[in-house]
PDB file of C-alpha atoms in Angstrom:
ATOM      1  CA  MET Q  14     161.916 132.015  74.787  1.00  0.00           C
ATOM      2  CA  LYS Q  15     158.235 132.853  74.445  1.00  0.00           C
ATOM      3  CA  LEU Q  16     156.589 134.215  77.567  1.00  0.00           C
ATOM      4  CA  GLU Q  17     153.726 136.613  77.380  1.00  0.00           C
ATOM      5  CA  THR Q  18     151.405 138.042  79.961  1.00  0.00           C
ATOM      6  CA  ARG Q  19     148.465 140.339  79.803  1.00  0.00           C
ATOM      7  CA  VAL Q  20     148.937 141.715  83.303  1.00  0.00           C
ATOM      8  CA  SER Q  21     150.704 145.077  83.332  1.00  0.00           C
ATOM      9  CA  SER Q  22     153.654 145.104  85.686  1.00  0.00           C
ATOM     10  CA  PHE Q  23     152.550 148.384  87.271  1.00  0.00           C
ATOM     11  CA  GLN Q  24     148.825 147.638  87.778  1.00  0.00           C
ATOM     12  CA  PHE Q  25     148.492 145.292  90.741  1.00  0.00           C
ATOM     13  CA  PRO Q  26     145.175 145.493  92.576  1.00  0.00           C
ATOM     14  CA  VAL Q  27     145.536 145.558  96.360  1.00  0.00           C
ATOM     15  CA  SER Q  28     143.785 142.166  96.484  1.00  0.00           C
ATOM     16  CA  ASN Q  29     146.788 140.633  94.683  1.00  0.00           C
ATOM     17  CA  PHE Q  30     149.051 141.316  97.640  1.00  0.00           C
ATOM     18  CA  LYS Q  31     149.328 139.341 100.838  1.00  0.00           C
ATOM     19  CA  PHE Q  32     150.702 140.720 104.097  1.00  0.00           C
ATOM     20  CA  GLN Q  33     153.504 138.633 105.603  1.00  0.00           C
ATOM     21  CA  LYS Q  34     154.414 138.527 109.311  1.00  0.00           C
ATOM     22  CA  ARG Q  35     157.696 140.314 108.633  1.00  0.00           C
ATOM     23  CA  GLY Q  36     155.763 143.450 107.729  1.00  0.00           C
ATOM     24  CA  CYS Q  37     156.156 143.345 103.967  1.00  0.00           C
ATOM     25  CA  PHE Q  38     153.761 142.640 101.146  1.00  0.00           C
ATOM     26  CA  ILE Q  39     154.337 140.001  98.492  1.00  0.00           C
ATOM     27  CA  GLN Q  40     152.416 139.568  95.290  1.00  0.00           C
ATOM     28  CA  GLU Q  41     149.927 136.732  95.300  1.00  0.00           C
ATOM     29  CA  HIS Q  42     149.472 134.963  91.976  1.00  0.00           C
ATOM     30  CA  ILE Q  43     146.376 132.891  91.254  1.00  0.00           C
ATOM     31  CA  ALA Q  44     146.936 129.374  89.950  1.00  0.00           C
ATOM     32  CA  TYR Q  45     144.596 126.493  89.188  1.00  0.00           C
ATOM     33  CA  ILE Q  46     146.014 123.034  89.871  1.00  0.00           C
ATOM     34  CA  SER Q  47     144.556 119.691  88.800  1.00  0.00           C
ATOM     35  CA  ILE Q  48     144.916 116.781  91.211  1.00  0.00           C
ATOM     36  CA  GLY Q  49     144.551 113.112  90.356  1.00  0.00           C
ATOM     37  CA  SER Q  50     145.310 109.624  91.616  1.00  0.00           C
ATOM     38  CA  ASN Q  51     144.474 106.082  90.542  1.00  0.00           C
ATOM     39  CA  ILE Q  52     146.701 103.989  92.834  1.00  0.00           C
ATOM     40  CA  GLY Q  53     145.958 102.959  96.422  1.00  0.00           C
ATOM     41  CA  ASP Q  54     143.618 105.139  98.475  1.00  0.00           C
ATOM     42  CA  LYS Q  55     142.991 107.593  95.649  1.00  0.00           C
ATOM     43  CA  LEU Q  56     140.885 110.055  97.612  1.00  0.00           C
ATOM     44  CA  LEU Q  57     143.377 110.173 100.482  1.00  0.00           C
ATOM     45  CA  ASN Q  58     146.249 110.628  98.016  1.00  0.00           C
ATOM     46  CA  CYS Q  59     144.472 113.643  96.506  1.00  0.00           C
ATOM     47  CA  GLN Q  60     143.618 115.092  99.924  1.00  0.00           C
ATOM     48  CA  ASN Q  61     147.220 114.664 101.065  1.00  0.00           C
ATOM     49  CA  GLY Q  62     148.442 116.350  97.876  1.00  0.00           C
ATOM     50  CA  ILE Q  63     146.207 119.355  98.532  1.00  0.00           C
ATOM     51  CA  ALA Q  64     147.349 119.498 102.160  1.00  0.00           C
ATOM     52  CA  ALA Q  65     151.025 119.350 101.141  1.00  0.00           C
ATOM     53  CA  LEU Q  66     150.508 122.117  98.605  1.00  0.00           C
ATOM     54  CA  THR Q  67     148.803 124.430 101.056  1.00  0.00           C
ATOM     55  CA  THR Q  68     151.053 123.774 104.072  1.00  0.00           C
ATOM     56  CA  SER Q  69     154.253 124.741 102.254  1.00  0.00           C
ATOM     57  CA  GLY Q  70     153.873 128.362 103.346  1.00  0.00           C
ATOM     58  CA  LYS Q  71     154.020 129.513  99.718  1.00  0.00           C
ATOM     59  CA  SER Q  72     150.420 128.776  98.736  1.00  0.00           C
ATOM     60  CA  VAL Q  73     146.972 129.220 100.237  1.00  0.00           C
ATOM     61  CA  LEU Q  74     143.798 127.444  99.206  1.00  0.00           C
ATOM     62  CA  HIS Q  75     141.096 129.737  97.802  1.00  0.00           C
ATOM     63  CA  ALA Q  76     138.679 127.141  96.380  1.00  0.00           C
ATOM     64  CA  GLN Q  77     138.368 123.410  95.790  1.00  0.00           C
ATOM     65  CA  SER Q  78     136.110 121.505  93.424  1.00  0.00           C
ATOM     66  CA  GLN Q  79     134.200 118.356  94.201  1.00  0.00           C
ATOM     67  CA  PHE Q  80     136.080 115.096  93.696  1.00  0.00           C
ATOM     68  CA  TYR Q  81     135.217 113.066  90.599  1.00  0.00           C
ATOM     69  CA  LYS Q  82     135.754 109.460  89.607  1.00  0.00           C
ATOM     70  CA  THR Q  83     137.005 109.592  86.025  1.00  0.00           C
ATOM     71  CA  GLU Q  84     137.694 107.141  83.258  1.00  0.00           C
ATOM     72  CA  PRO Q  85     141.342 107.077  82.125  1.00  0.00           C
ATOM     73  CA  VAL Q  86     142.213 108.890  78.900  1.00  0.00           C
ATOM     74  CA  ASP Q  87     144.794 107.814  76.303  1.00  0.00           C
ATOM     75  CA  TYR Q  88     146.064 104.726  78.194  1.00  0.00           C
ATOM     76  CA  LYS Q  89     142.833 102.861  79.062  1.00  0.00           C
ATOM     77  CA  ASP Q  90     144.249  99.688  80.667  1.00  0.00           C
ATOM     78  CA  GLN Q  91     144.323 101.054  84.230  1.00  0.00           C
ATOM     79  CA  ASP Q  92     142.022 101.838  87.139  1.00  0.00           C
ATOM     80  CA  TRP Q  93     139.778 104.911  87.103  1.00  0.00           C
ATOM     81  CA  PHE Q  94     141.095 108.126  88.647  1.00  0.00           C
ATOM     82  CA  ILE Q  95     139.895 110.420  91.384  1.00  0.00           C
ATOM     83  CA  ASN Q  96     140.304 114.022  90.175  1.00  0.00           C
ATOM     84  CA  ALA Q  97     139.725 117.542  91.469  1.00  0.00           C
ATOM     85  CA  VAL Q  98     140.896 121.094  90.837  1.00  0.00           C
ATOM     86  CA  VAL Q  99     142.021 123.696  93.367  1.00  0.00           C
ATOM     87  CA  LYS Q 100     142.448 127.438  93.084  1.00  0.00           C
ATOM     88  CA  ILE Q 101     145.425 128.682  95.062  1.00  0.00           C
ATOM     89  CA  GLY Q 102     147.151 131.942  95.784  1.00  0.00           C
ATOM     90  CA  THR Q 103     150.910 131.541  95.587  1.00  0.00           C
ATOM     91  CA  SER Q 104     154.050 133.623  95.941  1.00  0.00           C
ATOM     92  CA  SER Q 105     155.929 131.190  93.662  1.00  0.00           C
ATOM     93  CA  ASP Q 106     156.557 131.901  89.999  1.00  0.00           C
ATOM     94  CA  PRO Q 107     155.271 129.254  87.536  1.00  0.00           C
ATOM     95  CA  PHE Q 108     158.604 127.405  87.380  1.00  0.00           C
ATOM     96  CA  GLN Q 109     159.012 127.356  91.163  1.00  0.00           C
ATOM     97  CA  LEU Q 110     155.423 126.134  91.469  1.00  0.00           C
ATOM     98  CA  LEU Q 111     156.106 123.332  88.974  1.00  0.00           C
ATOM     99  CA  ASN Q 112     159.123 122.246  91.042  1.00  0.00           C
ATOM    100  CA  GLU Q 113     157.018 122.321  94.216  1.00  0.00           C
ATOM    101  CA  LEU Q 114     154.364 120.124  92.571  1.00  0.00           C
ATOM    102  CA  LYS Q 115     156.983 117.630  91.354  1.00  0.00           C
ATOM    103  CA  SER Q 116     158.466 117.519  94.858  1.00  0.00           C
ATOM    104  CA  ILE Q 117     155.044 116.793  96.403  1.00  0.00           C
ATOM    105  CA  GLU Q 118     154.460 114.035  93.833  1.00  0.00           C
ATOM    106  CA  GLY Q 119     157.854 112.516  94.671  1.00  0.00           C
ATOM    107  CA  GLU Q 120     157.185 112.638  98.408  1.00  0.00           C
ATOM    108  CA  ALA Q 121     153.885 110.833  97.768  1.00  0.00           C
ATOM    109  CA  GLY Q 122     155.824 108.033  96.063  1.00  0.00           C
ATOM    110  CA  ARG Q 123     155.267 108.849  92.403  1.00  0.00           C
ATOM    111  CA  THR Q 124     157.775 107.220  90.082  1.00  0.00           C
ATOM    112  CA  LYS Q 125     158.277 107.511  86.343  1.00  0.00           C
ATOM    113  CA  THR Q 126     156.127 104.981  84.489  1.00  0.00           C
ATOM    114  CA  ILE Q 127     154.533 104.830  81.085  1.00  0.00           C
ATOM    115  CA  ARG Q 128     153.126 108.080  79.687  1.00  0.00           C
ATOM    116  CA  PHE Q 129     149.513 108.608  80.830  1.00  0.00           C
ATOM    117  CA  GLY Q 130     149.883 105.490  83.009  1.00  0.00           C
ATOM    118  CA  PRO Q 131     148.903 104.848  86.634  1.00  0.00           C
ATOM    119  CA  ARG Q 132     150.084 107.332  89.226  1.00  0.00           C
ATOM    120  CA  ILE Q 133     149.819 107.663  92.963  1.00  0.00           C
ATOM    121  CA  LEU Q 134     149.555 111.458  92.658  1.00  0.00           C
ATOM    122  CA  ASP Q 135     149.433 113.777  89.674  1.00  0.00           C
ATOM    123  CA  LEU Q 136     149.573 117.561  90.117  1.00  0.00           C
ATOM    124  CA  ASP Q 137     149.474 119.850  87.070  1.00  0.00           C
ATOM    125  CA  ILE Q 138     149.407 123.615  86.641  1.00  0.00           C
ATOM    126  CA  LEU Q 139     146.354 124.410  84.535  1.00  0.00           C
ATOM    127  CA  LEU Q 140     146.425 128.207  84.669  1.00  0.00           C
ATOM    128  CA  TYR Q 141     148.650 130.803  86.322  1.00  0.00           C
ATOM    129  CA  ASP Q 142     147.232 134.328  86.322  1.00  0.00           C
ATOM    130  CA  ASP Q 143     146.837 135.256  82.630  1.00  0.00           C
ATOM    131  CA  VAL Q 144     150.339 134.045  81.813  1.00  0.00           C
ATOM    132  CA  VAL Q 145     151.004 132.085  78.618  1.00  0.00           C
ATOM    133  CA  ILE Q 146     154.134 129.891  78.565  1.00  0.00           C
ATOM    134  CA  ASP Q 147     154.789 127.868  75.424  1.00  0.00           C
ATOM    135  CA  ASN Q 148     156.700 124.749  76.508  1.00  0.00           C
ATOM    136  CA  ILE Q 149     159.656 126.362  78.247  1.00  0.00           C
ATOM    137  CA  SER Q 150     161.670 123.912  80.364  1.00  0.00           C
ATOM    138  CA  GLY Q 151     158.824 121.413  80.123  1.00  0.00           C
ATOM    139  CA  LEU Q 152     156.139 123.866  81.253  1.00  0.00           C
ATOM    140  CA  SER Q 153     153.150 124.927  79.192  1.00  0.00           C
ATOM    141  CA  VAL Q 154     150.596 127.301  80.677  1.00  0.00           C
ATOM    142  CA  PRO Q 155     147.699 127.053  80.108  1.00  0.00           C
ATOM    143  CA  HIS Q 156     148.000 123.282  80.278  1.00  0.00           C
ATOM    144  CA  ALA Q 157     148.175 122.135  76.657  1.00  0.00           C
ATOM    145  CA  ARG Q 158     145.260 119.666  76.834  1.00  0.00           C
ATOM    146  CA  MET Q 159     143.063 121.125  79.576  1.00  0.00           C
ATOM    147  CA  HIS Q 160     140.402 122.232  77.078  1.00  0.00           C
ATOM    148  CA  GLN Q 161     140.095 118.620  75.828  1.00  0.00           C
ATOM    149  CA  ARG Q 162     139.787 116.953  79.235  1.00  0.00           C
ATOM    150  CA  ARG Q 163     136.437 116.480  80.933  1.00  0.00           C
ATOM    151  CA  PHE Q 164     138.282 115.451  84.117  1.00  0.00           C
ATOM    152  CA  VAL Q 165     139.758 118.969  84.190  1.00  0.00           C
ATOM    153  CA  LEU Q 166     136.867 121.070  82.882  1.00  0.00           C
ATOM    154  CA  ARG Q 167     134.108 119.539  85.052  1.00  0.00           C
ATOM    155  CA  PRO Q 168     135.899 120.379  88.340  1.00  0.00           C
ATOM    156  CA  MET Q 169     137.060 123.743  86.923  1.00  0.00           C
ATOM    157  CA  CYS Q 170     133.393 124.595  86.391  1.00  0.00           C
ATOM    158  CA  ASP Q 171     132.696 123.863  90.066  1.00  0.00           C
ATOM    159  CA  ILE Q 172     134.945 126.741  91.114  1.00  0.00           C
ATOM    160  CA  ALA Q 173     135.395 129.042  88.092  1.00  0.00           C
ATOM    161  CA  PRO Q 174     132.848 128.419  85.303  1.00  0.00           C
ATOM    162  CA  GLU Q 175     133.192 131.958  83.924  1.00  0.00           C
ATOM    163  CA  LEU Q 176     136.994 132.007  83.954  1.00  0.00           C
ATOM    164  CA  VAL Q 177     138.251 132.651  80.420  1.00  0.00           C
ATOM    165  CA  HIS Q 178     140.998 130.506  78.899  1.00  0.00           C
ATOM    166  CA  PRO Q 179     143.754 133.047  78.090  1.00  0.00           C
ATOM    167  CA  VAL Q 180     144.513 131.575  74.658  1.00  0.00           C
ATOM    168  CA  LEU Q 181     141.169 130.196  73.435  1.00  0.00           C
ATOM    169  CA  LYS Q 182     139.192 133.185  74.789  1.00  0.00           C
ATOM    170  CA  LYS Q 183     136.317 130.899  75.872  1.00  0.00           C
ATOM    171  CA  ASP Q 184     135.133 130.376  79.429  1.00  0.00           C
ATOM    172  CA  MET Q 185     135.386 127.029  81.205  1.00  0.00           C
ATOM    173  CA  GLN Q 186     131.649 126.326  80.995  1.00  0.00           C
ATOM    174  CA  TYR Q 187     131.677 126.906  77.228  1.00  0.00           C
ATOM    175  CA  LEU Q 188     134.665 124.571  76.803  1.00  0.00           C
ATOM    176  CA  LEU Q 189     132.971 121.863  78.888  1.00  0.00           C
ATOM    177  CA  ASN Q 190     129.668 122.218  77.028  1.00  0.00           C
ATOM    178  CA  HIS Q 191     131.423 121.820  73.675  1.00  0.00           C
ATOM    179  CA  LEU Q 192     133.369 118.649  74.441  1.00  0.00           C
ATOM    180  CA  ASP Q 193     132.480 115.545  72.462  1.00  0.00           C
ATOM    181  CA  ASP Q 194     129.779 113.699  74.477  1.00  0.00           C
ATOM    182  CA  ASN Q 195     131.554 110.394  73.906  1.00  0.00           C
ATOM    183  CA  GLU Q 196     134.772 111.622  75.473  1.00  0.00           C
ATOM    184  CA  GLN Q 197     135.519 110.279  78.955  1.00  0.00           C
ATOM    185  CA  LYS Q 198     133.058 109.203  81.595  1.00  0.00           C
ATOM    186  CA  ILE Q 199     133.042 111.185  84.828  1.00  0.00           C
ATOM    187  CA  ILE Q 200     131.012 110.626  88.005  1.00  0.00           C
ATOM    188  CA  GLN Q 201     130.838 112.857  91.080  1.00  0.00           C
ATOM    189  CA  PHE Q 202     132.608 111.007  93.899  1.00  0.00           C
ATOM    190  CA  LYS Q 203     130.644 110.620  97.119  1.00  0.00           C
TER     191      LYS Q 203
END
């Protein structure tokens, strides 16, 4: 099992802790989540996904990107997506967070279809603190293809352009600027 982190277990800044009503502190982890939909009322699906994520009591919204209309990647024979990225603080570990995201997708009506196919709601962990997880129990953090996806990098740059990818050691703006210009059309959604 390969799990590495660059955060020392004994050096937690006060800002990483959140006071709970019961009078105790819990550690708050920072995660970036991509949101997408290309079925039905896509914008509403994304908004509902964000609301479900932040009303669970385990996560709070710190920042949200603009919404973007994006051309599908890999499987092209489908409607365009609406995509965004949110920055959350969460008390969940990465595996708990993944389960929470899958539960929200299921409640929204997502069913298994073809890989990269249409979906009513898609929620993916992009980054979780500085943690690196190499495909353990179906989870890879950072997301394995985030640095190749304009629909991820453009909204990431709305909220964290200087954030450094923990493996590639390049910031989000650099990664976006160095994507192939022919790769995926993206339009700010109004």
